[in-house]
Amino acid sequence: MFERSLIHTIRTCLTQFPAVAVLGPRQVGKTTLVKTLLGDFAKEVVYLDLEYIADQRRLVQPDLFFQANQDKLIVLDEIQRMPELFPLLRVMIDQHRVPGRFMLLGSASPDLLKNSSETLAGRIIYLELSPLHLLEIMPTYTYQQHWLRGGFPDALQAADQTRWHFWMESFLQTYVQRDLPDLGLTAGPATIRRLLTMLVGIHGGQLNYSELARSLDLSVATIQYYVDFLENAFLIRRLSPYFLNIGKRLVKAPKLYIRDSGLVHALADITDYNALTGNILLGASWEGYVVQQLIARLPLGVTPYYYRTQNGAELDLLLVKGGKPVVSIEIRYSNAPALKRGNTQAIADLQTEQNLVVTPEAEGYWLRKDVRVCSIHSVWDELRNLGVML
């Protein structure tokens, strides 16, 4: 059992909002987290798993059930199974509006987010539970183990790499063949598996819908829909470019990352650490891993971007607060990093006073007067000191 950092945020939100939604991919630990949290909760808790037939039957007359339990916290797990409940939840909340009436757990889908945001506006807050973060699993696991296996709890804790590989393959089969179609994705499992494999090839690179469409013999609109869906299911991330009004010819395509590094490695058939360090995906995998760890800990009001111009100026990650670039970050799988000419030009373009180079283990020295080298372990203190990290 790992202590999840989100648990403190959930506690606070339950004292403020009538409904709290905890969303994230399957097997990320949502149910375990909430059951742990509610073990000592002040109010009585009613837990319903909407994939369980007996619990579904308890909601044959949902309005009567909710009214009879209006002084309790009602947890609805796998809420996407019964999206028709959302209009009723709004009515129930308005009839008896107190904090902590409902907690919704779900794997998310475009329809789920659309329905709930329309019917529960002003009554609900959405919280995302990401795969286990590096700060949540230290010192039990090293960053190398975490990077290789990813943050799904069962995968990370597998007894050996063979069992990890079996778990990841089972997860992929189940998610692609059952869960994503249940969420509303109309593509065939073979198509989505091919798409995910192709996305590994551009992991950390710019997303070109036309190239993917040609490779899969599908329309650009269809590929865009699939990518949108995978992002709403928390499997991938599109990182937007940052634009400056400086007359630069800027790259406008988003960068694409598969969120969980273990999923990247499973799709690429990378089964151990030695295979990873010798693979052509090494640099992109490390970049994606660091990006996920950093973005998962950003506070409200801090927005991540990347920066690149057609003249070659580039930075892997840019954190913007109040509309102003606060810190630029370059990610290198090297303990003796050097800035490229494009990095220097990007820093000059953005005029960021704080600039970091994140490495596996090198830390605590100035590469130049405005660029500091840090490790995956020390970057958190650097960013907290700048006010851009939880």
mmCIF file of C-alpha atoms in Angstrom:
data_model
loop_
_atom_site.group_PDB
_atom_site.id
_atom_site.type_symbol
_atom_site.label_atom_id
_atom_site.label_comp_id
_atom_site.label_asym_id
_atom_site.label_seq_id
_atom_site.Cartn_x
_atom_site.Cartn_y
_atom_site.Cartn_z
ATOM 1 C CA MET A 1 0.000 0.000 0.000
ATOM 2 C CA PHE A 2 1.353 3.397 -1.012
ATOM 3 C CA GLU A 3 0.168 6.705 0.401
ATOM 4 C CA ARG A 4 -1.227 8.670 -2.527
ATOM 5 C CA SER A 5 -0.686 12.410 -2.481
ATOM 6 C CA LEU A 6 -4.189 12.985 -3.868
ATOM 7 C CA ILE A 7 -5.762 11.733 -0.661
ATOM 8 C CA HIS A 8 -5.277 15.095 1.080
ATOM 9 C CA THR A 9 -6.908 16.949 -1.805
ATOM 10 C CA ILE A 10 -9.872 14.569 -1.760
ATOM 11 C CA ARG A 11 -10.391 15.139 1.961
ATOM 12 C CA THR A 12 -10.408 18.897 1.456
ATOM 13 C CA CYS A 13 -12.799 18.743 -1.502
ATOM 14 C CA LEU A 14 -15.250 16.541 0.393
ATOM 15 C CA THR A 15 -15.671 19.369 2.904
ATOM 16 C CA GLN A 16 -16.443 21.880 0.153
ATOM 17 C CA PHE A 17 -18.211 20.240 -2.808
ATOM 18 C CA PRO A 18 -21.439 18.185 -2.905
ATOM 19 C CA ALA A 19 -19.838 15.837 -5.459
ATOM 20 C CA VAL A 20 -16.221 14.823 -5.937
ATOM 21 C CA ALA A 21 -15.179 12.807 -8.992
ATOM 22 C CA VAL A 22 -11.930 10.826 -9.000
ATOM 23 C CA LEU A 23 -11.064 9.839 -12.557
ATOM 24 C CA GLY A 24 -8.227 7.845 -14.040
ATOM 25 C CA PRO A 25 -7.434 4.768 -16.124
ATOM 26 C CA ARG A 26 -8.372 1.269 -15.075
ATOM 27 C CA GLN A 27 -6.174 -0.437 -12.482
ATOM 28 C CA VAL A 28 -4.634 2.839 -11.323
ATOM 29 C CA GLY A 29 -5.881 2.369 -7.747
ATOM 30 C CA LYS A 30 -8.989 4.580 -7.528
ATOM 31 C CA THR A 31 -11.114 2.099 -5.580
ATOM 32 C CA THR A 32 -8.298 1.162 -3.207
ATOM 33 C CA LEU A 33 -7.508 4.816 -2.535
ATOM 34 C CA VAL A 34 -11.103 5.757 -1.778
ATOM 35 C CA LYS A 35 -11.747 2.742 0.455
ATOM 36 C CA THR A 36 -8.623 3.599 2.427
ATOM 37 C CA LEU A 37 -9.658 7.239 2.696
ATOM 38 C CA LEU A 38 -13.208 6.466 3.812
ATOM 39 C CA GLY A 39 -12.221 3.951 6.447
ATOM 40 C CA ASP A 40 -12.153 6.737 9.049
ATOM 41 C CA PHE A 41 -14.533 9.162 7.332
ATOM 42 C CA ALA A 42 -16.771 11.163 9.667
ATOM 43 C CA LYS A 43 -20.001 10.392 7.792
ATOM 44 C CA GLU A 44 -21.461 6.961 7.170
ATOM 45 C CA VAL A 45 -20.504 5.701 3.708
ATOM 46 C CA VAL A 46 -22.571 3.716 1.217
ATOM 47 C CA TYR A 47 -20.425 2.123 -1.492
ATOM 48 C CA LEU A 48 -21.909 0.893 -4.784
ATOM 49 C CA ASP A 49 -19.933 -0.818 -7.546
ATOM 50 C CA LEU A 50 -21.951 -0.194 -10.695
ATOM 51 C CA GLU A 51 -20.335 -3.176 -12.440
ATOM 52 C CA TYR A 52 -21.874 -5.435 -9.771
ATOM 53 C CA ILE A 53 -25.392 -6.586 -10.620
ATOM 54 C CA ALA A 54 -26.554 -6.572 -7.002
ATOM 55 C CA ASP A 55 -25.503 -2.941 -6.573
ATOM 56 C CA GLN A 56 -27.173 -2.004 -9.852
ATOM 57 C CA ARG A 57 -30.404 -3.471 -8.527
ATOM 58 C CA ARG A 58 -30.231 -1.208 -5.491
ATOM 59 C CA LEU A 59 -30.642 1.665 -7.920
ATOM 60 C CA VAL A 60 -33.804 0.422 -9.623
ATOM 61 C CA GLN A 61 -35.470 3.442 -7.994
ATOM 62 C CA PRO A 62 -32.399 5.687 -7.650
ATOM 63 C CA ASP A 63 -34.269 8.786 -6.462
ATOM 64 C CA LEU A 64 -35.724 6.875 -3.506
ATOM 65 C CA PHE A 65 -32.345 5.321 -2.715
ATOM 66 C CA PHE A 66 -30.559 8.683 -2.755
ATOM 67 C CA GLN A 67 -33.258 10.350 -0.644
ATOM 68 C CA ALA A 68 -33.144 7.553 1.931
ATOM 69 C CA ASN A 69 -29.364 7.995 2.230
ATOM 70 C CA GLN A 70 -29.128 11.764 1.883
ATOM 71 C CA ASP A 71 -27.167 12.155 5.147
ATOM 72 C CA LYS A 72 -24.527 9.643 4.052
ATOM 73 C CA LEU A 73 -21.691 9.804 1.556
ATOM 74 C CA ILE A 74 -22.693 7.708 -1.457
ATOM 75 C CA VAL A 75 -19.778 6.339 -3.485
ATOM 76 C CA LEU A 76 -20.627 5.351 -7.061
ATOM 77 C CA ASP A 77 -17.766 3.318 -8.524
ATOM 78 C CA GLU A 78 -17.520 2.893 -12.333
ATOM 79 C CA ILE A 79 -20.019 5.711 -12.783
ATOM 80 C CA GLN A 80 -19.634 5.559 -16.579
ATOM 81 C CA ARG A 81 -21.765 2.401 -16.451
ATOM 82 C CA MET A 82 -24.832 4.487 -15.563
ATOM 83 C CA PRO A 83 -24.443 7.964 -17.091
ATOM 84 C CA GLU A 84 -28.216 8.386 -16.922
ATOM 85 C CA LEU A 85 -27.766 9.106 -13.197
ATOM 86 C CA PHE A 86 -26.194 12.522 -13.758
ATOM 87 C CA PRO A 87 -29.403 14.557 -14.212
ATOM 88 C CA LEU A 88 -30.824 12.904 -11.093
ATOM 89 C CA LEU A 89 -27.671 13.673 -9.103
ATOM 90 C CA ARG A 90 -28.149 17.349 -9.904
ATOM 91 C CA VAL A 91 -31.721 17.243 -8.577
ATOM 92 C CA MET A 92 -30.677 15.376 -5.429
ATOM 93 C CA ILE A 93 -27.879 17.840 -4.712
ATOM 94 C CA ASP A 94 -30.133 20.857 -5.207
ATOM 95 C CA GLN A 95 -32.748 19.389 -2.869
ATOM 96 C CA HIS A 96 -30.205 18.804 -0.112
ATOM 97 C CA ARG A 97 -27.032 20.745 -0.869
ATOM 98 C CA VAL A 98 -24.343 19.834 1.625
ATOM 99 C CA PRO A 99 -20.665 18.975 1.086
ATOM 100 C CA GLY A 100 -19.667 15.352 0.660
ATOM 101 C CA ARG A 101 -22.920 13.850 -0.659
ATOM 102 C CA PHE A 102 -21.515 11.928 -3.600
ATOM 103 C CA MET A 103 -18.160 10.548 -4.674
ATOM 104 C CA LEU A 104 -17.914 9.352 -8.260
ATOM 105 C CA LEU A 105 -15.176 7.026 -9.508
ATOM 106 C CA GLY A 106 -14.707 6.406 -13.199
ATOM 107 C CA SER A 107 -12.393 5.568 -16.040
ATOM 108 C CA ALA A 108 -13.680 8.591 -17.953
ATOM 109 C CA SER A 109 -14.978 8.942 -21.464
ATOM 110 C CA PRO A 110 -15.939 11.886 -23.640
ATOM 111 C CA ASP A 111 -19.634 11.209 -22.959
ATOM 112 C CA LEU A 112 -19.064 10.917 -19.215
ATOM 113 C CA LEU A 113 -17.191 14.200 -19.024
ATOM 114 C CA LYS A 114 -19.714 15.953 -21.251
ATOM 115 C CA ASN A 115 -22.778 14.752 -19.359
ATOM 116 C CA SER A 116 -21.433 15.438 -15.899
ATOM 117 C CA SER A 117 -19.983 18.835 -16.743
ATOM 118 C CA GLU A 118 -23.326 19.938 -18.195
ATOM 119 C CA THR A 119 -25.590 18.640 -15.454
ATOM 120 C CA LEU A 120 -23.408 19.113 -12.360
ATOM 121 C CA ALA A 121 -21.796 22.452 -13.183
ATOM 122 C CA GLY A 122 -20.869 24.259 -9.965
ATOM 123 C CA ARG A 123 -21.626 21.185 -7.875
ATOM 124 C CA ILE A 124 -18.692 18.897 -8.693
ATOM 125 C CA ILE A 125 -14.918 18.963 -8.828
ATOM 126 C CA TYR A 126 -12.857 16.599 -10.960
ATOM 127 C CA LEU A 127 -9.647 15.101 -9.621
ATOM 128 C CA GLU A 128 -7.318 12.918 -11.657
ATOM 129 C CA LEU A 129 -5.556 9.945 -10.117
ATOM 130 C CA SER A 130 -2.450 9.240 -12.170
ATOM 131 C CA PRO A 131 -0.357 6.084 -11.992
ATOM 132 C CA LEU A 132 1.896 5.934 -8.947
ATOM 133 C CA HIS A 133 4.305 8.849 -8.805
ATOM 134 C CA LEU A 134 8.007 8.554 -8.040
ATOM 135 C CA LEU A 135 7.589 10.491 -4.788
ATOM 136 C CA GLU A 136 4.870 8.064 -3.697
ATOM 137 C CA ILE A 137 6.933 4.901 -4.146
ATOM 138 C CA MET A 138 10.344 5.959 -2.811
ATOM 139 C CA PRO A 139 12.316 4.460 -1.131
ATOM 140 C CA THR A 140 10.595 1.131 -1.764
ATOM 141 C CA TYR A 141 11.459 1.339 -5.464
ATOM 142 C CA THR A 142 14.237 3.103 -7.345
ATOM 143 C CA TYR A 143 13.585 5.489 -10.203
ATOM 144 C CA GLN A 144 15.007 2.848 -12.574
ATOM 145 C CA GLN A 145 12.442 0.274 -11.440
ATOM 146 C CA HIS A 146 9.640 2.823 -11.577
ATOM 147 C CA TRP A 147 10.664 4.070 -15.010
ATOM 148 C CA LEU A 148 10.918 0.554 -16.439
ATOM 149 C CA ARG A 149 7.709 -0.856 -14.972
ATOM 150 C CA GLY A 150 5.536 2.251 -14.822
ATOM 151 C CA GLY A 151 3.112 3.356 -12.145
ATOM 152 C CA PHE A 152 0.219 0.897 -12.272
ATOM 153 C CA PRO A 153 0.367 -0.600 -8.753
ATOM 154 C CA ASP A 154 0.039 -4.275 -9.711
ATOM 155 C CA ALA A 155 2.583 -3.929 -12.514
ATOM 156 C CA LEU A 156 5.115 -2.107 -10.345
ATOM 157 C CA GLN A 157 4.817 -4.695 -7.573
ATOM 158 C CA ALA A 158 5.071 -7.754 -9.830
ATOM 159 C CA ALA A 159 7.369 -10.414 -8.379
ATOM 160 C CA ASP A 160 9.648 -10.402 -11.425
ATOM 161 C CA GLN A 161 9.876 -9.070 -14.975
ATOM 162 C CA THR A 162 8.130 -12.091 -16.469
ATOM 163 C CA ARG A 163 5.104 -11.510 -14.260
ATOM 164 C CA TRP A 164 5.254 -7.769 -15.043
ATOM 165 C CA HIS A 165 5.186 -8.572 -18.751
ATOM 166 C CA PHE A 166 2.198 -10.906 -18.327
ATOM 167 C CA TRP A 167 0.323 -8.259 -16.323
ATOM 168 C CA MET A 168 0.954 -5.527 -18.883
ATOM 169 C CA GLU A 169 -0.140 -7.747 -21.765
ATOM 170 C CA SER A 170 -3.298 -8.703 -19.887
ATOM 171 C CA PHE A 171 -3.986 -5.032 -19.167
ATOM 172 C CA LEU A 172 -3.550 -4.109 -22.816
ATOM 173 C CA GLN A 173 -5.789 -6.918 -24.023
ATOM 174 C CA THR A 174 -8.530 -6.143 -21.517
ATOM 175 C CA TYR A 175 -8.390 -2.391 -21.982
ATOM 176 C CA VAL A 176 -8.336 -2.494 -25.756
ATOM 177 C CA GLN A 177 -10.793 -5.342 -26.244
ATOM 178 C CA ARG A 178 -13.336 -4.577 -23.522
ATOM 179 C CA ASP A 179 -12.891 -1.396 -21.524
ATOM 180 C CA LEU A 180 -12.378 1.151 -24.301
ATOM 181 C CA PRO A 181 -15.344 -0.204 -26.328
ATOM 182 C CA ASP A 182 -17.453 -0.120 -23.146
ATOM 183 C CA LEU A 183 -16.488 3.524 -22.735
ATOM 184 C CA GLY A 184 -17.796 4.212 -26.234
ATOM 185 C CA LEU A 185 -14.836 3.768 -28.576
ATOM 186 C CA THR A 186 -16.113 2.353 -31.859
ATOM 187 C CA ALA A 187 -12.776 1.234 -33.334
ATOM 188 C CA GLY A 188 -11.929 -2.438 -33.520
ATOM 189 C CA PRO A 189 -9.409 -3.790 -30.972
ATOM 190 C CA ALA A 190 -6.843 -4.619 -33.668
ATOM 191 C CA THR A 191 -6.941 -1.054 -34.995
ATOM 192 C CA ILE A 192 -6.469 0.480 -31.560
ATOM 193 C CA ARG A 193 -3.617 -1.903 -30.729
ATOM 194 C CA ARG A 194 -1.893 -0.934 -33.991
ATOM 195 C CA LEU A 195 -2.484 2.746 -33.269
ATOM 196 C CA LEU A 196 -1.013 2.470 -29.775
ATOM 197 C CA THR A 197 2.036 0.669 -31.167
ATOM 198 C CA MET A 198 2.493 3.423 -33.746
ATOM 199 C CA LEU A 199 2.185 6.075 -31.044
ATOM 200 C CA VAL A 200 5.148 4.479 -29.276
ATOM 201 C CA GLY A 201 7.178 5.331 -32.364
ATOM 202 C CA ILE A 202 6.355 9.045 -32.020
ATOM 203 C CA HIS A 203 6.437 9.095 -28.198
ATOM 204 C CA GLY A 204 8.049 12.406 -27.273
ATOM 205 C CA GLY A 205 7.722 13.649 -30.852
ATOM 206 C CA GLN A 206 5.305 15.845 -32.737
ATOM 207 C CA LEU A 207 1.907 14.464 -33.587
ATOM 208 C CA ASN A 208 1.120 14.293 -37.286
ATOM 209 C CA TYR A 209 -2.427 13.076 -37.866
ATOM 210 C CA SER A 210 -1.978 12.793 -41.621
ATOM 211 C CA GLU A 211 0.941 10.361 -41.328
ATOM 212 C CA LEU A 212 -0.966 8.184 -38.868
ATOM 213 C CA ALA A 213 -4.026 8.250 -41.135
ATOM 214 C CA ARG A 214 -1.987 7.113 -44.141
ATOM 215 C CA SER A 215 -0.310 4.341 -42.177
ATOM 216 C CA LEU A 216 -3.622 2.985 -40.891
ATOM 217 C CA ASP A 217 -5.561 3.711 -44.090
ATOM 218 C CA LEU A 218 -8.073 5.838 -42.190
ATOM 219 C CA SER A 219 -9.283 9.405 -42.508
ATOM 220 C CA VAL A 220 -7.587 12.216 -40.607
ATOM 221 C CA ALA A 221 -10.881 12.932 -38.816
ATOM 222 C CA THR A 222 -11.069 9.321 -37.637
ATOM 223 C CA ILE A 223 -7.510 9.403 -36.302
ATOM 224 C CA GLN A 224 -8.223 12.676 -34.497
ATOM 225 C CA TYR A 225 -11.292 11.100 -32.892
ATOM 226 C CA TYR A 226 -9.298 8.056 -31.746
ATOM 227 C CA VAL A 227 -6.512 10.207 -30.315
ATOM 228 C CA ASP A 228 -9.061 12.426 -28.543
ATOM 229 C CA PHE A 229 -10.641 9.335 -27.030
ATOM 230 C CA LEU A 230 -7.349 7.859 -25.852
ATOM 231 C CA GLU A 231 -6.478 11.157 -24.202
ATOM 232 C CA ASN A 232 -9.853 11.323 -22.442
ATOM 233 C CA ALA A 233 -9.222 7.780 -21.220
ATOM 234 C CA PHE A 234 -5.956 9.037 -19.659
ATOM 235 C CA LEU A 235 -3.729 6.789 -21.764
ATOM 236 C CA ILE A 236 -1.917 9.500 -23.724
ATOM 237 C CA ARG A 237 -1.067 13.184 -23.342
ATOM 238 C CA ARG A 238 -0.828 15.909 -25.949
ATOM 239 C CA LEU A 239 1.512 18.690 -24.868
ATOM 240 C CA SER A 240 0.718 21.968 -26.580
ATOM 241 C CA PRO A 241 3.376 24.327 -27.962
ATOM 242 C CA TYR A 242 3.835 27.710 -26.330
ATOM 243 C CA PHE A 243 3.287 30.748 -28.533
ATOM 244 C CA LEU A 244 4.978 34.117 -28.207
ATOM 245 C CA ASN A 245 4.073 37.271 -30.070
ATOM 246 C CA ILE A 246 7.621 37.773 -31.262
ATOM 247 C CA GLY A 247 7.280 37.106 -34.969
ATOM 248 C CA LYS A 248 8.894 33.687 -34.707
ATOM 249 C CA ARG A 249 7.938 30.859 -37.054
ATOM 250 C CA LEU A 250 6.696 28.522 -34.369
ATOM 251 C CA VAL A 251 5.914 24.833 -34.573
ATOM 252 C CA LYS A 252 2.188 24.407 -33.946
ATOM 253 C CA ALA A 253 1.725 20.630 -33.673
ATOM 254 C CA PRO A 254 1.406 19.128 -30.167
ATOM 255 C CA LYS A 255 3.910 16.641 -28.813
ATOM 256 C CA LEU A 256 2.541 13.236 -27.914
ATOM 257 C CA TYR A 257 3.370 11.094 -24.901
ATOM 258 C CA ILE A 258 2.005 7.786 -23.672
ATOM 259 C CA ARG A 259 1.486 8.638 -20.033
ATOM 260 C CA ASP A 260 2.705 5.495 -18.320
ATOM 261 C CA SER A 261 6.296 4.525 -19.049
ATOM 262 C CA GLY A 262 5.573 0.866 -18.347
ATOM 263 C CA LEU A 263 2.924 0.916 -21.056
ATOM 264 C CA VAL A 264 5.472 2.382 -23.483
ATOM 265 C CA HIS A 265 7.910 -0.400 -22.723
ATOM 266 C CA ALA A 266 5.295 -3.148 -22.932
ATOM 267 C CA LEU A 267 4.102 -1.927 -26.334
ATOM 268 C CA ALA A 268 7.731 -1.745 -27.512
ATOM 269 C CA ASP A 269 8.473 -5.235 -26.118
ATOM 270 C CA ILE A 270 11.161 -3.870 -23.772
ATOM 271 C CA THR A 271 11.254 -6.395 -20.940
ATOM 272 C CA ASP A 272 14.216 -5.445 -18.736
ATOM 273 C CA TYR A 273 16.433 -2.505 -17.843
ATOM 274 C CA ASN A 274 19.357 -3.601 -20.012
ATOM 275 C CA ALA A 275 17.053 -3.844 -23.009
ATOM 276 C CA LEU A 276 15.786 -0.339 -22.258
ATOM 277 C CA THR A 277 19.224 1.266 -22.014
ATOM 278 C CA GLY A 278 20.202 -0.267 -25.361
ATOM 279 C CA ASN A 279 16.999 0.615 -27.169
ATOM 280 C CA ILE A 280 16.542 3.392 -29.724
ATOM 281 C CA LEU A 281 13.608 4.642 -27.601
ATOM 282 C CA LEU A 282 15.851 5.339 -24.587
ATOM 283 C CA GLY A 283 15.957 9.138 -24.878
ATOM 284 C CA ALA A 284 12.267 9.504 -25.739
ATOM 285 C CA SER A 285 11.279 7.115 -22.957
ATOM 286 C CA TRP A 286 13.291 9.068 -20.379
ATOM 287 C CA GLU A 287 11.828 12.364 -21.595
ATOM 288 C CA GLY A 288 8.279 11.011 -21.392
ATOM 289 C CA TYR A 289 8.889 9.580 -17.929
ATOM 290 C CA VAL A 290 10.184 12.878 -16.559
ATOM 291 C CA VAL A 291 7.426 14.882 -18.250
ATOM 292 C CA GLN A 292 4.760 12.665 -16.662
ATOM 293 C CA GLN A 293 6.341 12.898 -13.203
ATOM 294 C CA LEU A 294 6.601 16.684 -13.386
ATOM 295 C CA ILE A 295 3.153 17.390 -14.836
ATOM 296 C CA ALA A 296 1.465 15.062 -12.345
ATOM 297 C CA ARG A 297 2.679 17.303 -9.482
ATOM 298 C CA LEU A 298 1.852 20.723 -10.912
ATOM 299 C CA PRO A 299 -0.472 22.894 -8.809
ATOM 300 C CA LEU A 300 -3.499 24.718 -10.160
ATOM 301 C CA GLY A 301 -2.526 27.769 -12.152
ATOM 302 C CA VAL A 302 0.665 26.296 -13.613
ATOM 303 C CA THR A 303 0.335 25.123 -17.231
ATOM 304 C CA PRO A 304 2.867 22.948 -19.064
ATOM 305 C CA TYR A 305 3.933 23.526 -22.669
ATOM 306 C CA TYR A 306 6.875 22.773 -24.901
ATOM 307 C CA TYR A 307 8.664 25.331 -27.078
ATOM 308 C CA ARG A 308 10.005 24.924 -30.588
ATOM 309 C CA THR A 309 10.534 27.160 -33.588
ATOM 310 C CA GLN A 310 11.121 26.159 -37.194
ATOM 311 C CA ASN A 311 14.609 27.645 -36.845
ATOM 312 C CA GLY A 312 15.585 25.015 -34.287
ATOM 313 C CA ALA A 313 15.051 26.745 -30.927
ATOM 314 C CA GLU A 314 13.539 24.198 -28.557
ATOM 315 C CA LEU A 315 12.909 23.202 -24.956
ATOM 316 C CA ASP A 316 11.262 20.011 -23.717
ATOM 317 C CA LEU A 317 9.049 21.595 -21.082
ATOM 318 C CA LEU A 318 7.987 25.123 -20.207
ATOM 319 C CA LEU A 319 5.989 25.941 -17.071
ATOM 320 C CA VAL A 320 3.785 29.002 -17.379
ATOM 321 C CA LYS A 321 2.146 30.785 -14.443
ATOM 322 C CA GLY A 322 -0.126 33.783 -14.794
ATOM 323 C CA GLY A 323 0.522 33.815 -18.528
ATOM 324 C CA LYS A 324 4.267 34.223 -18.011
ATOM 325 C CA PRO A 325 6.953 31.577 -18.578
ATOM 326 C CA VAL A 326 8.416 30.840 -15.150
ATOM 327 C CA VAL A 327 10.889 28.029 -15.709
ATOM 328 C CA SER A 328 12.164 26.156 -18.736
ATOM 329 C CA ILE A 329 13.233 22.520 -18.493
ATOM 330 C CA GLU A 330 15.424 20.421 -20.745
ATOM 331 C CA ILE A 331 15.473 16.656 -20.125
ATOM 332 C CA ARG A 332 18.612 14.622 -20.805
ATOM 333 C CA TYR A 333 19.500 11.006 -20.252
ATOM 334 C CA SER A 334 23.065 11.960 -19.360
ATOM 335 C CA ASN A 335 24.895 12.850 -16.176
ATOM 336 C CA ALA A 336 27.166 15.217 -18.132
ATOM 337 C CA PRO A 337 24.606 17.268 -20.075
ATOM 338 C CA ALA A 338 25.415 20.100 -22.451
ATOM 339 C CA LEU A 339 23.028 22.651 -23.877
ATOM 340 C CA LYS A 340 22.435 22.654 -27.606
ATOM 341 C CA ARG A 341 22.370 25.813 -29.639
ATOM 342 C CA GLY A 342 18.589 25.471 -29.948
ATOM 343 C CA ASN A 343 18.210 25.376 -26.158
ATOM 344 C CA THR A 344 20.248 28.548 -25.765
ATOM 345 C CA GLN A 345 18.171 30.297 -28.425
ATOM 346 C CA ALA A 346 14.915 29.194 -26.786
ATOM 347 C CA ILE A 347 16.002 30.556 -23.410
ATOM 348 C CA ALA A 348 16.875 33.842 -25.099
ATOM 349 C CA ASP A 349 13.461 33.906 -26.825
ATOM 350 C CA LEU A 350 11.536 33.188 -23.651
ATOM 351 C CA GLN A 351 13.758 35.224 -21.312
ATOM 352 C CA THR A 352 13.214 32.745 -18.494
ATOM 353 C CA GLU A 353 15.386 33.498 -15.491
ATOM 354 C CA GLN A 354 15.077 29.954 -14.123
ATOM 355 C CA ASN A 355 16.218 27.104 -16.360
ATOM 356 C CA LEU A 356 16.799 23.487 -15.389
ATOM 357 C CA VAL A 357 18.383 20.450 -17.001
ATOM 358 C CA VAL A 358 16.949 17.247 -15.513
ATOM 359 C CA THR A 359 19.286 14.240 -15.544
ATOM 360 C CA PRO A 360 19.086 10.765 -14.002
ATOM 361 C CA GLU A 361 21.564 11.420 -11.189
ATOM 362 C CA ALA A 362 23.743 14.515 -11.771
ATOM 363 C CA GLU A 363 22.653 17.359 -9.550
ATOM 364 C CA GLY A 364 23.413 20.572 -7.791
ATOM 365 C CA TYR A 365 25.649 22.564 -10.100
ATOM 366 C CA TRP A 366 25.348 25.500 -12.468
ATOM 367 C CA LEU A 367 25.941 24.692 -16.106
ATOM 368 C CA ARG A 368 26.036 28.426 -16.648
ATOM 369 C CA LYS A 369 24.810 31.362 -14.580
ATOM 370 C CA ASP A 370 21.159 30.905 -15.567
ATOM 371 C CA VAL A 371 21.000 27.112 -16.108
ATOM 372 C CA ARG A 372 21.100 24.652 -13.232
ATOM 373 C CA VAL A 373 21.602 20.893 -13.522
ATOM 374 C CA CYS A 374 19.519 18.677 -11.241
ATOM 375 C CA SER A 375 18.548 15.018 -10.931
ATOM 376 C CA ILE A 376 15.185 13.283 -10.993
ATOM 377 C CA HIS A 377 15.429 13.281 -7.192
ATOM 378 C CA SER A 378 16.438 16.912 -6.623
ATOM 379 C CA VAL A 379 14.212 18.557 -9.261
ATOM 380 C CA TRP A 380 11.297 18.632 -6.811
ATOM 381 C CA ASP A 381 13.099 20.930 -4.366
ATOM 382 C CA GLU A 382 14.230 23.160 -7.226
ATOM 383 C CA LEU A 383 10.676 23.587 -8.490
ATOM 384 C CA ARG A 384 9.129 23.996 -5.043
ATOM 385 C CA ASN A 385 11.515 26.833 -4.393
ATOM 386 C CA LEU A 386 10.153 28.449 -7.551
ATOM 387 C CA GLY A 387 6.534 27.939 -6.452
ATOM 388 C CA VAL A 388 5.570 25.677 -9.368
ATOM 389 C CA MET A 389 5.442 22.249 -7.733
ATOM 390 C CA LEU A 390 3.291 20.600 -5.093
#
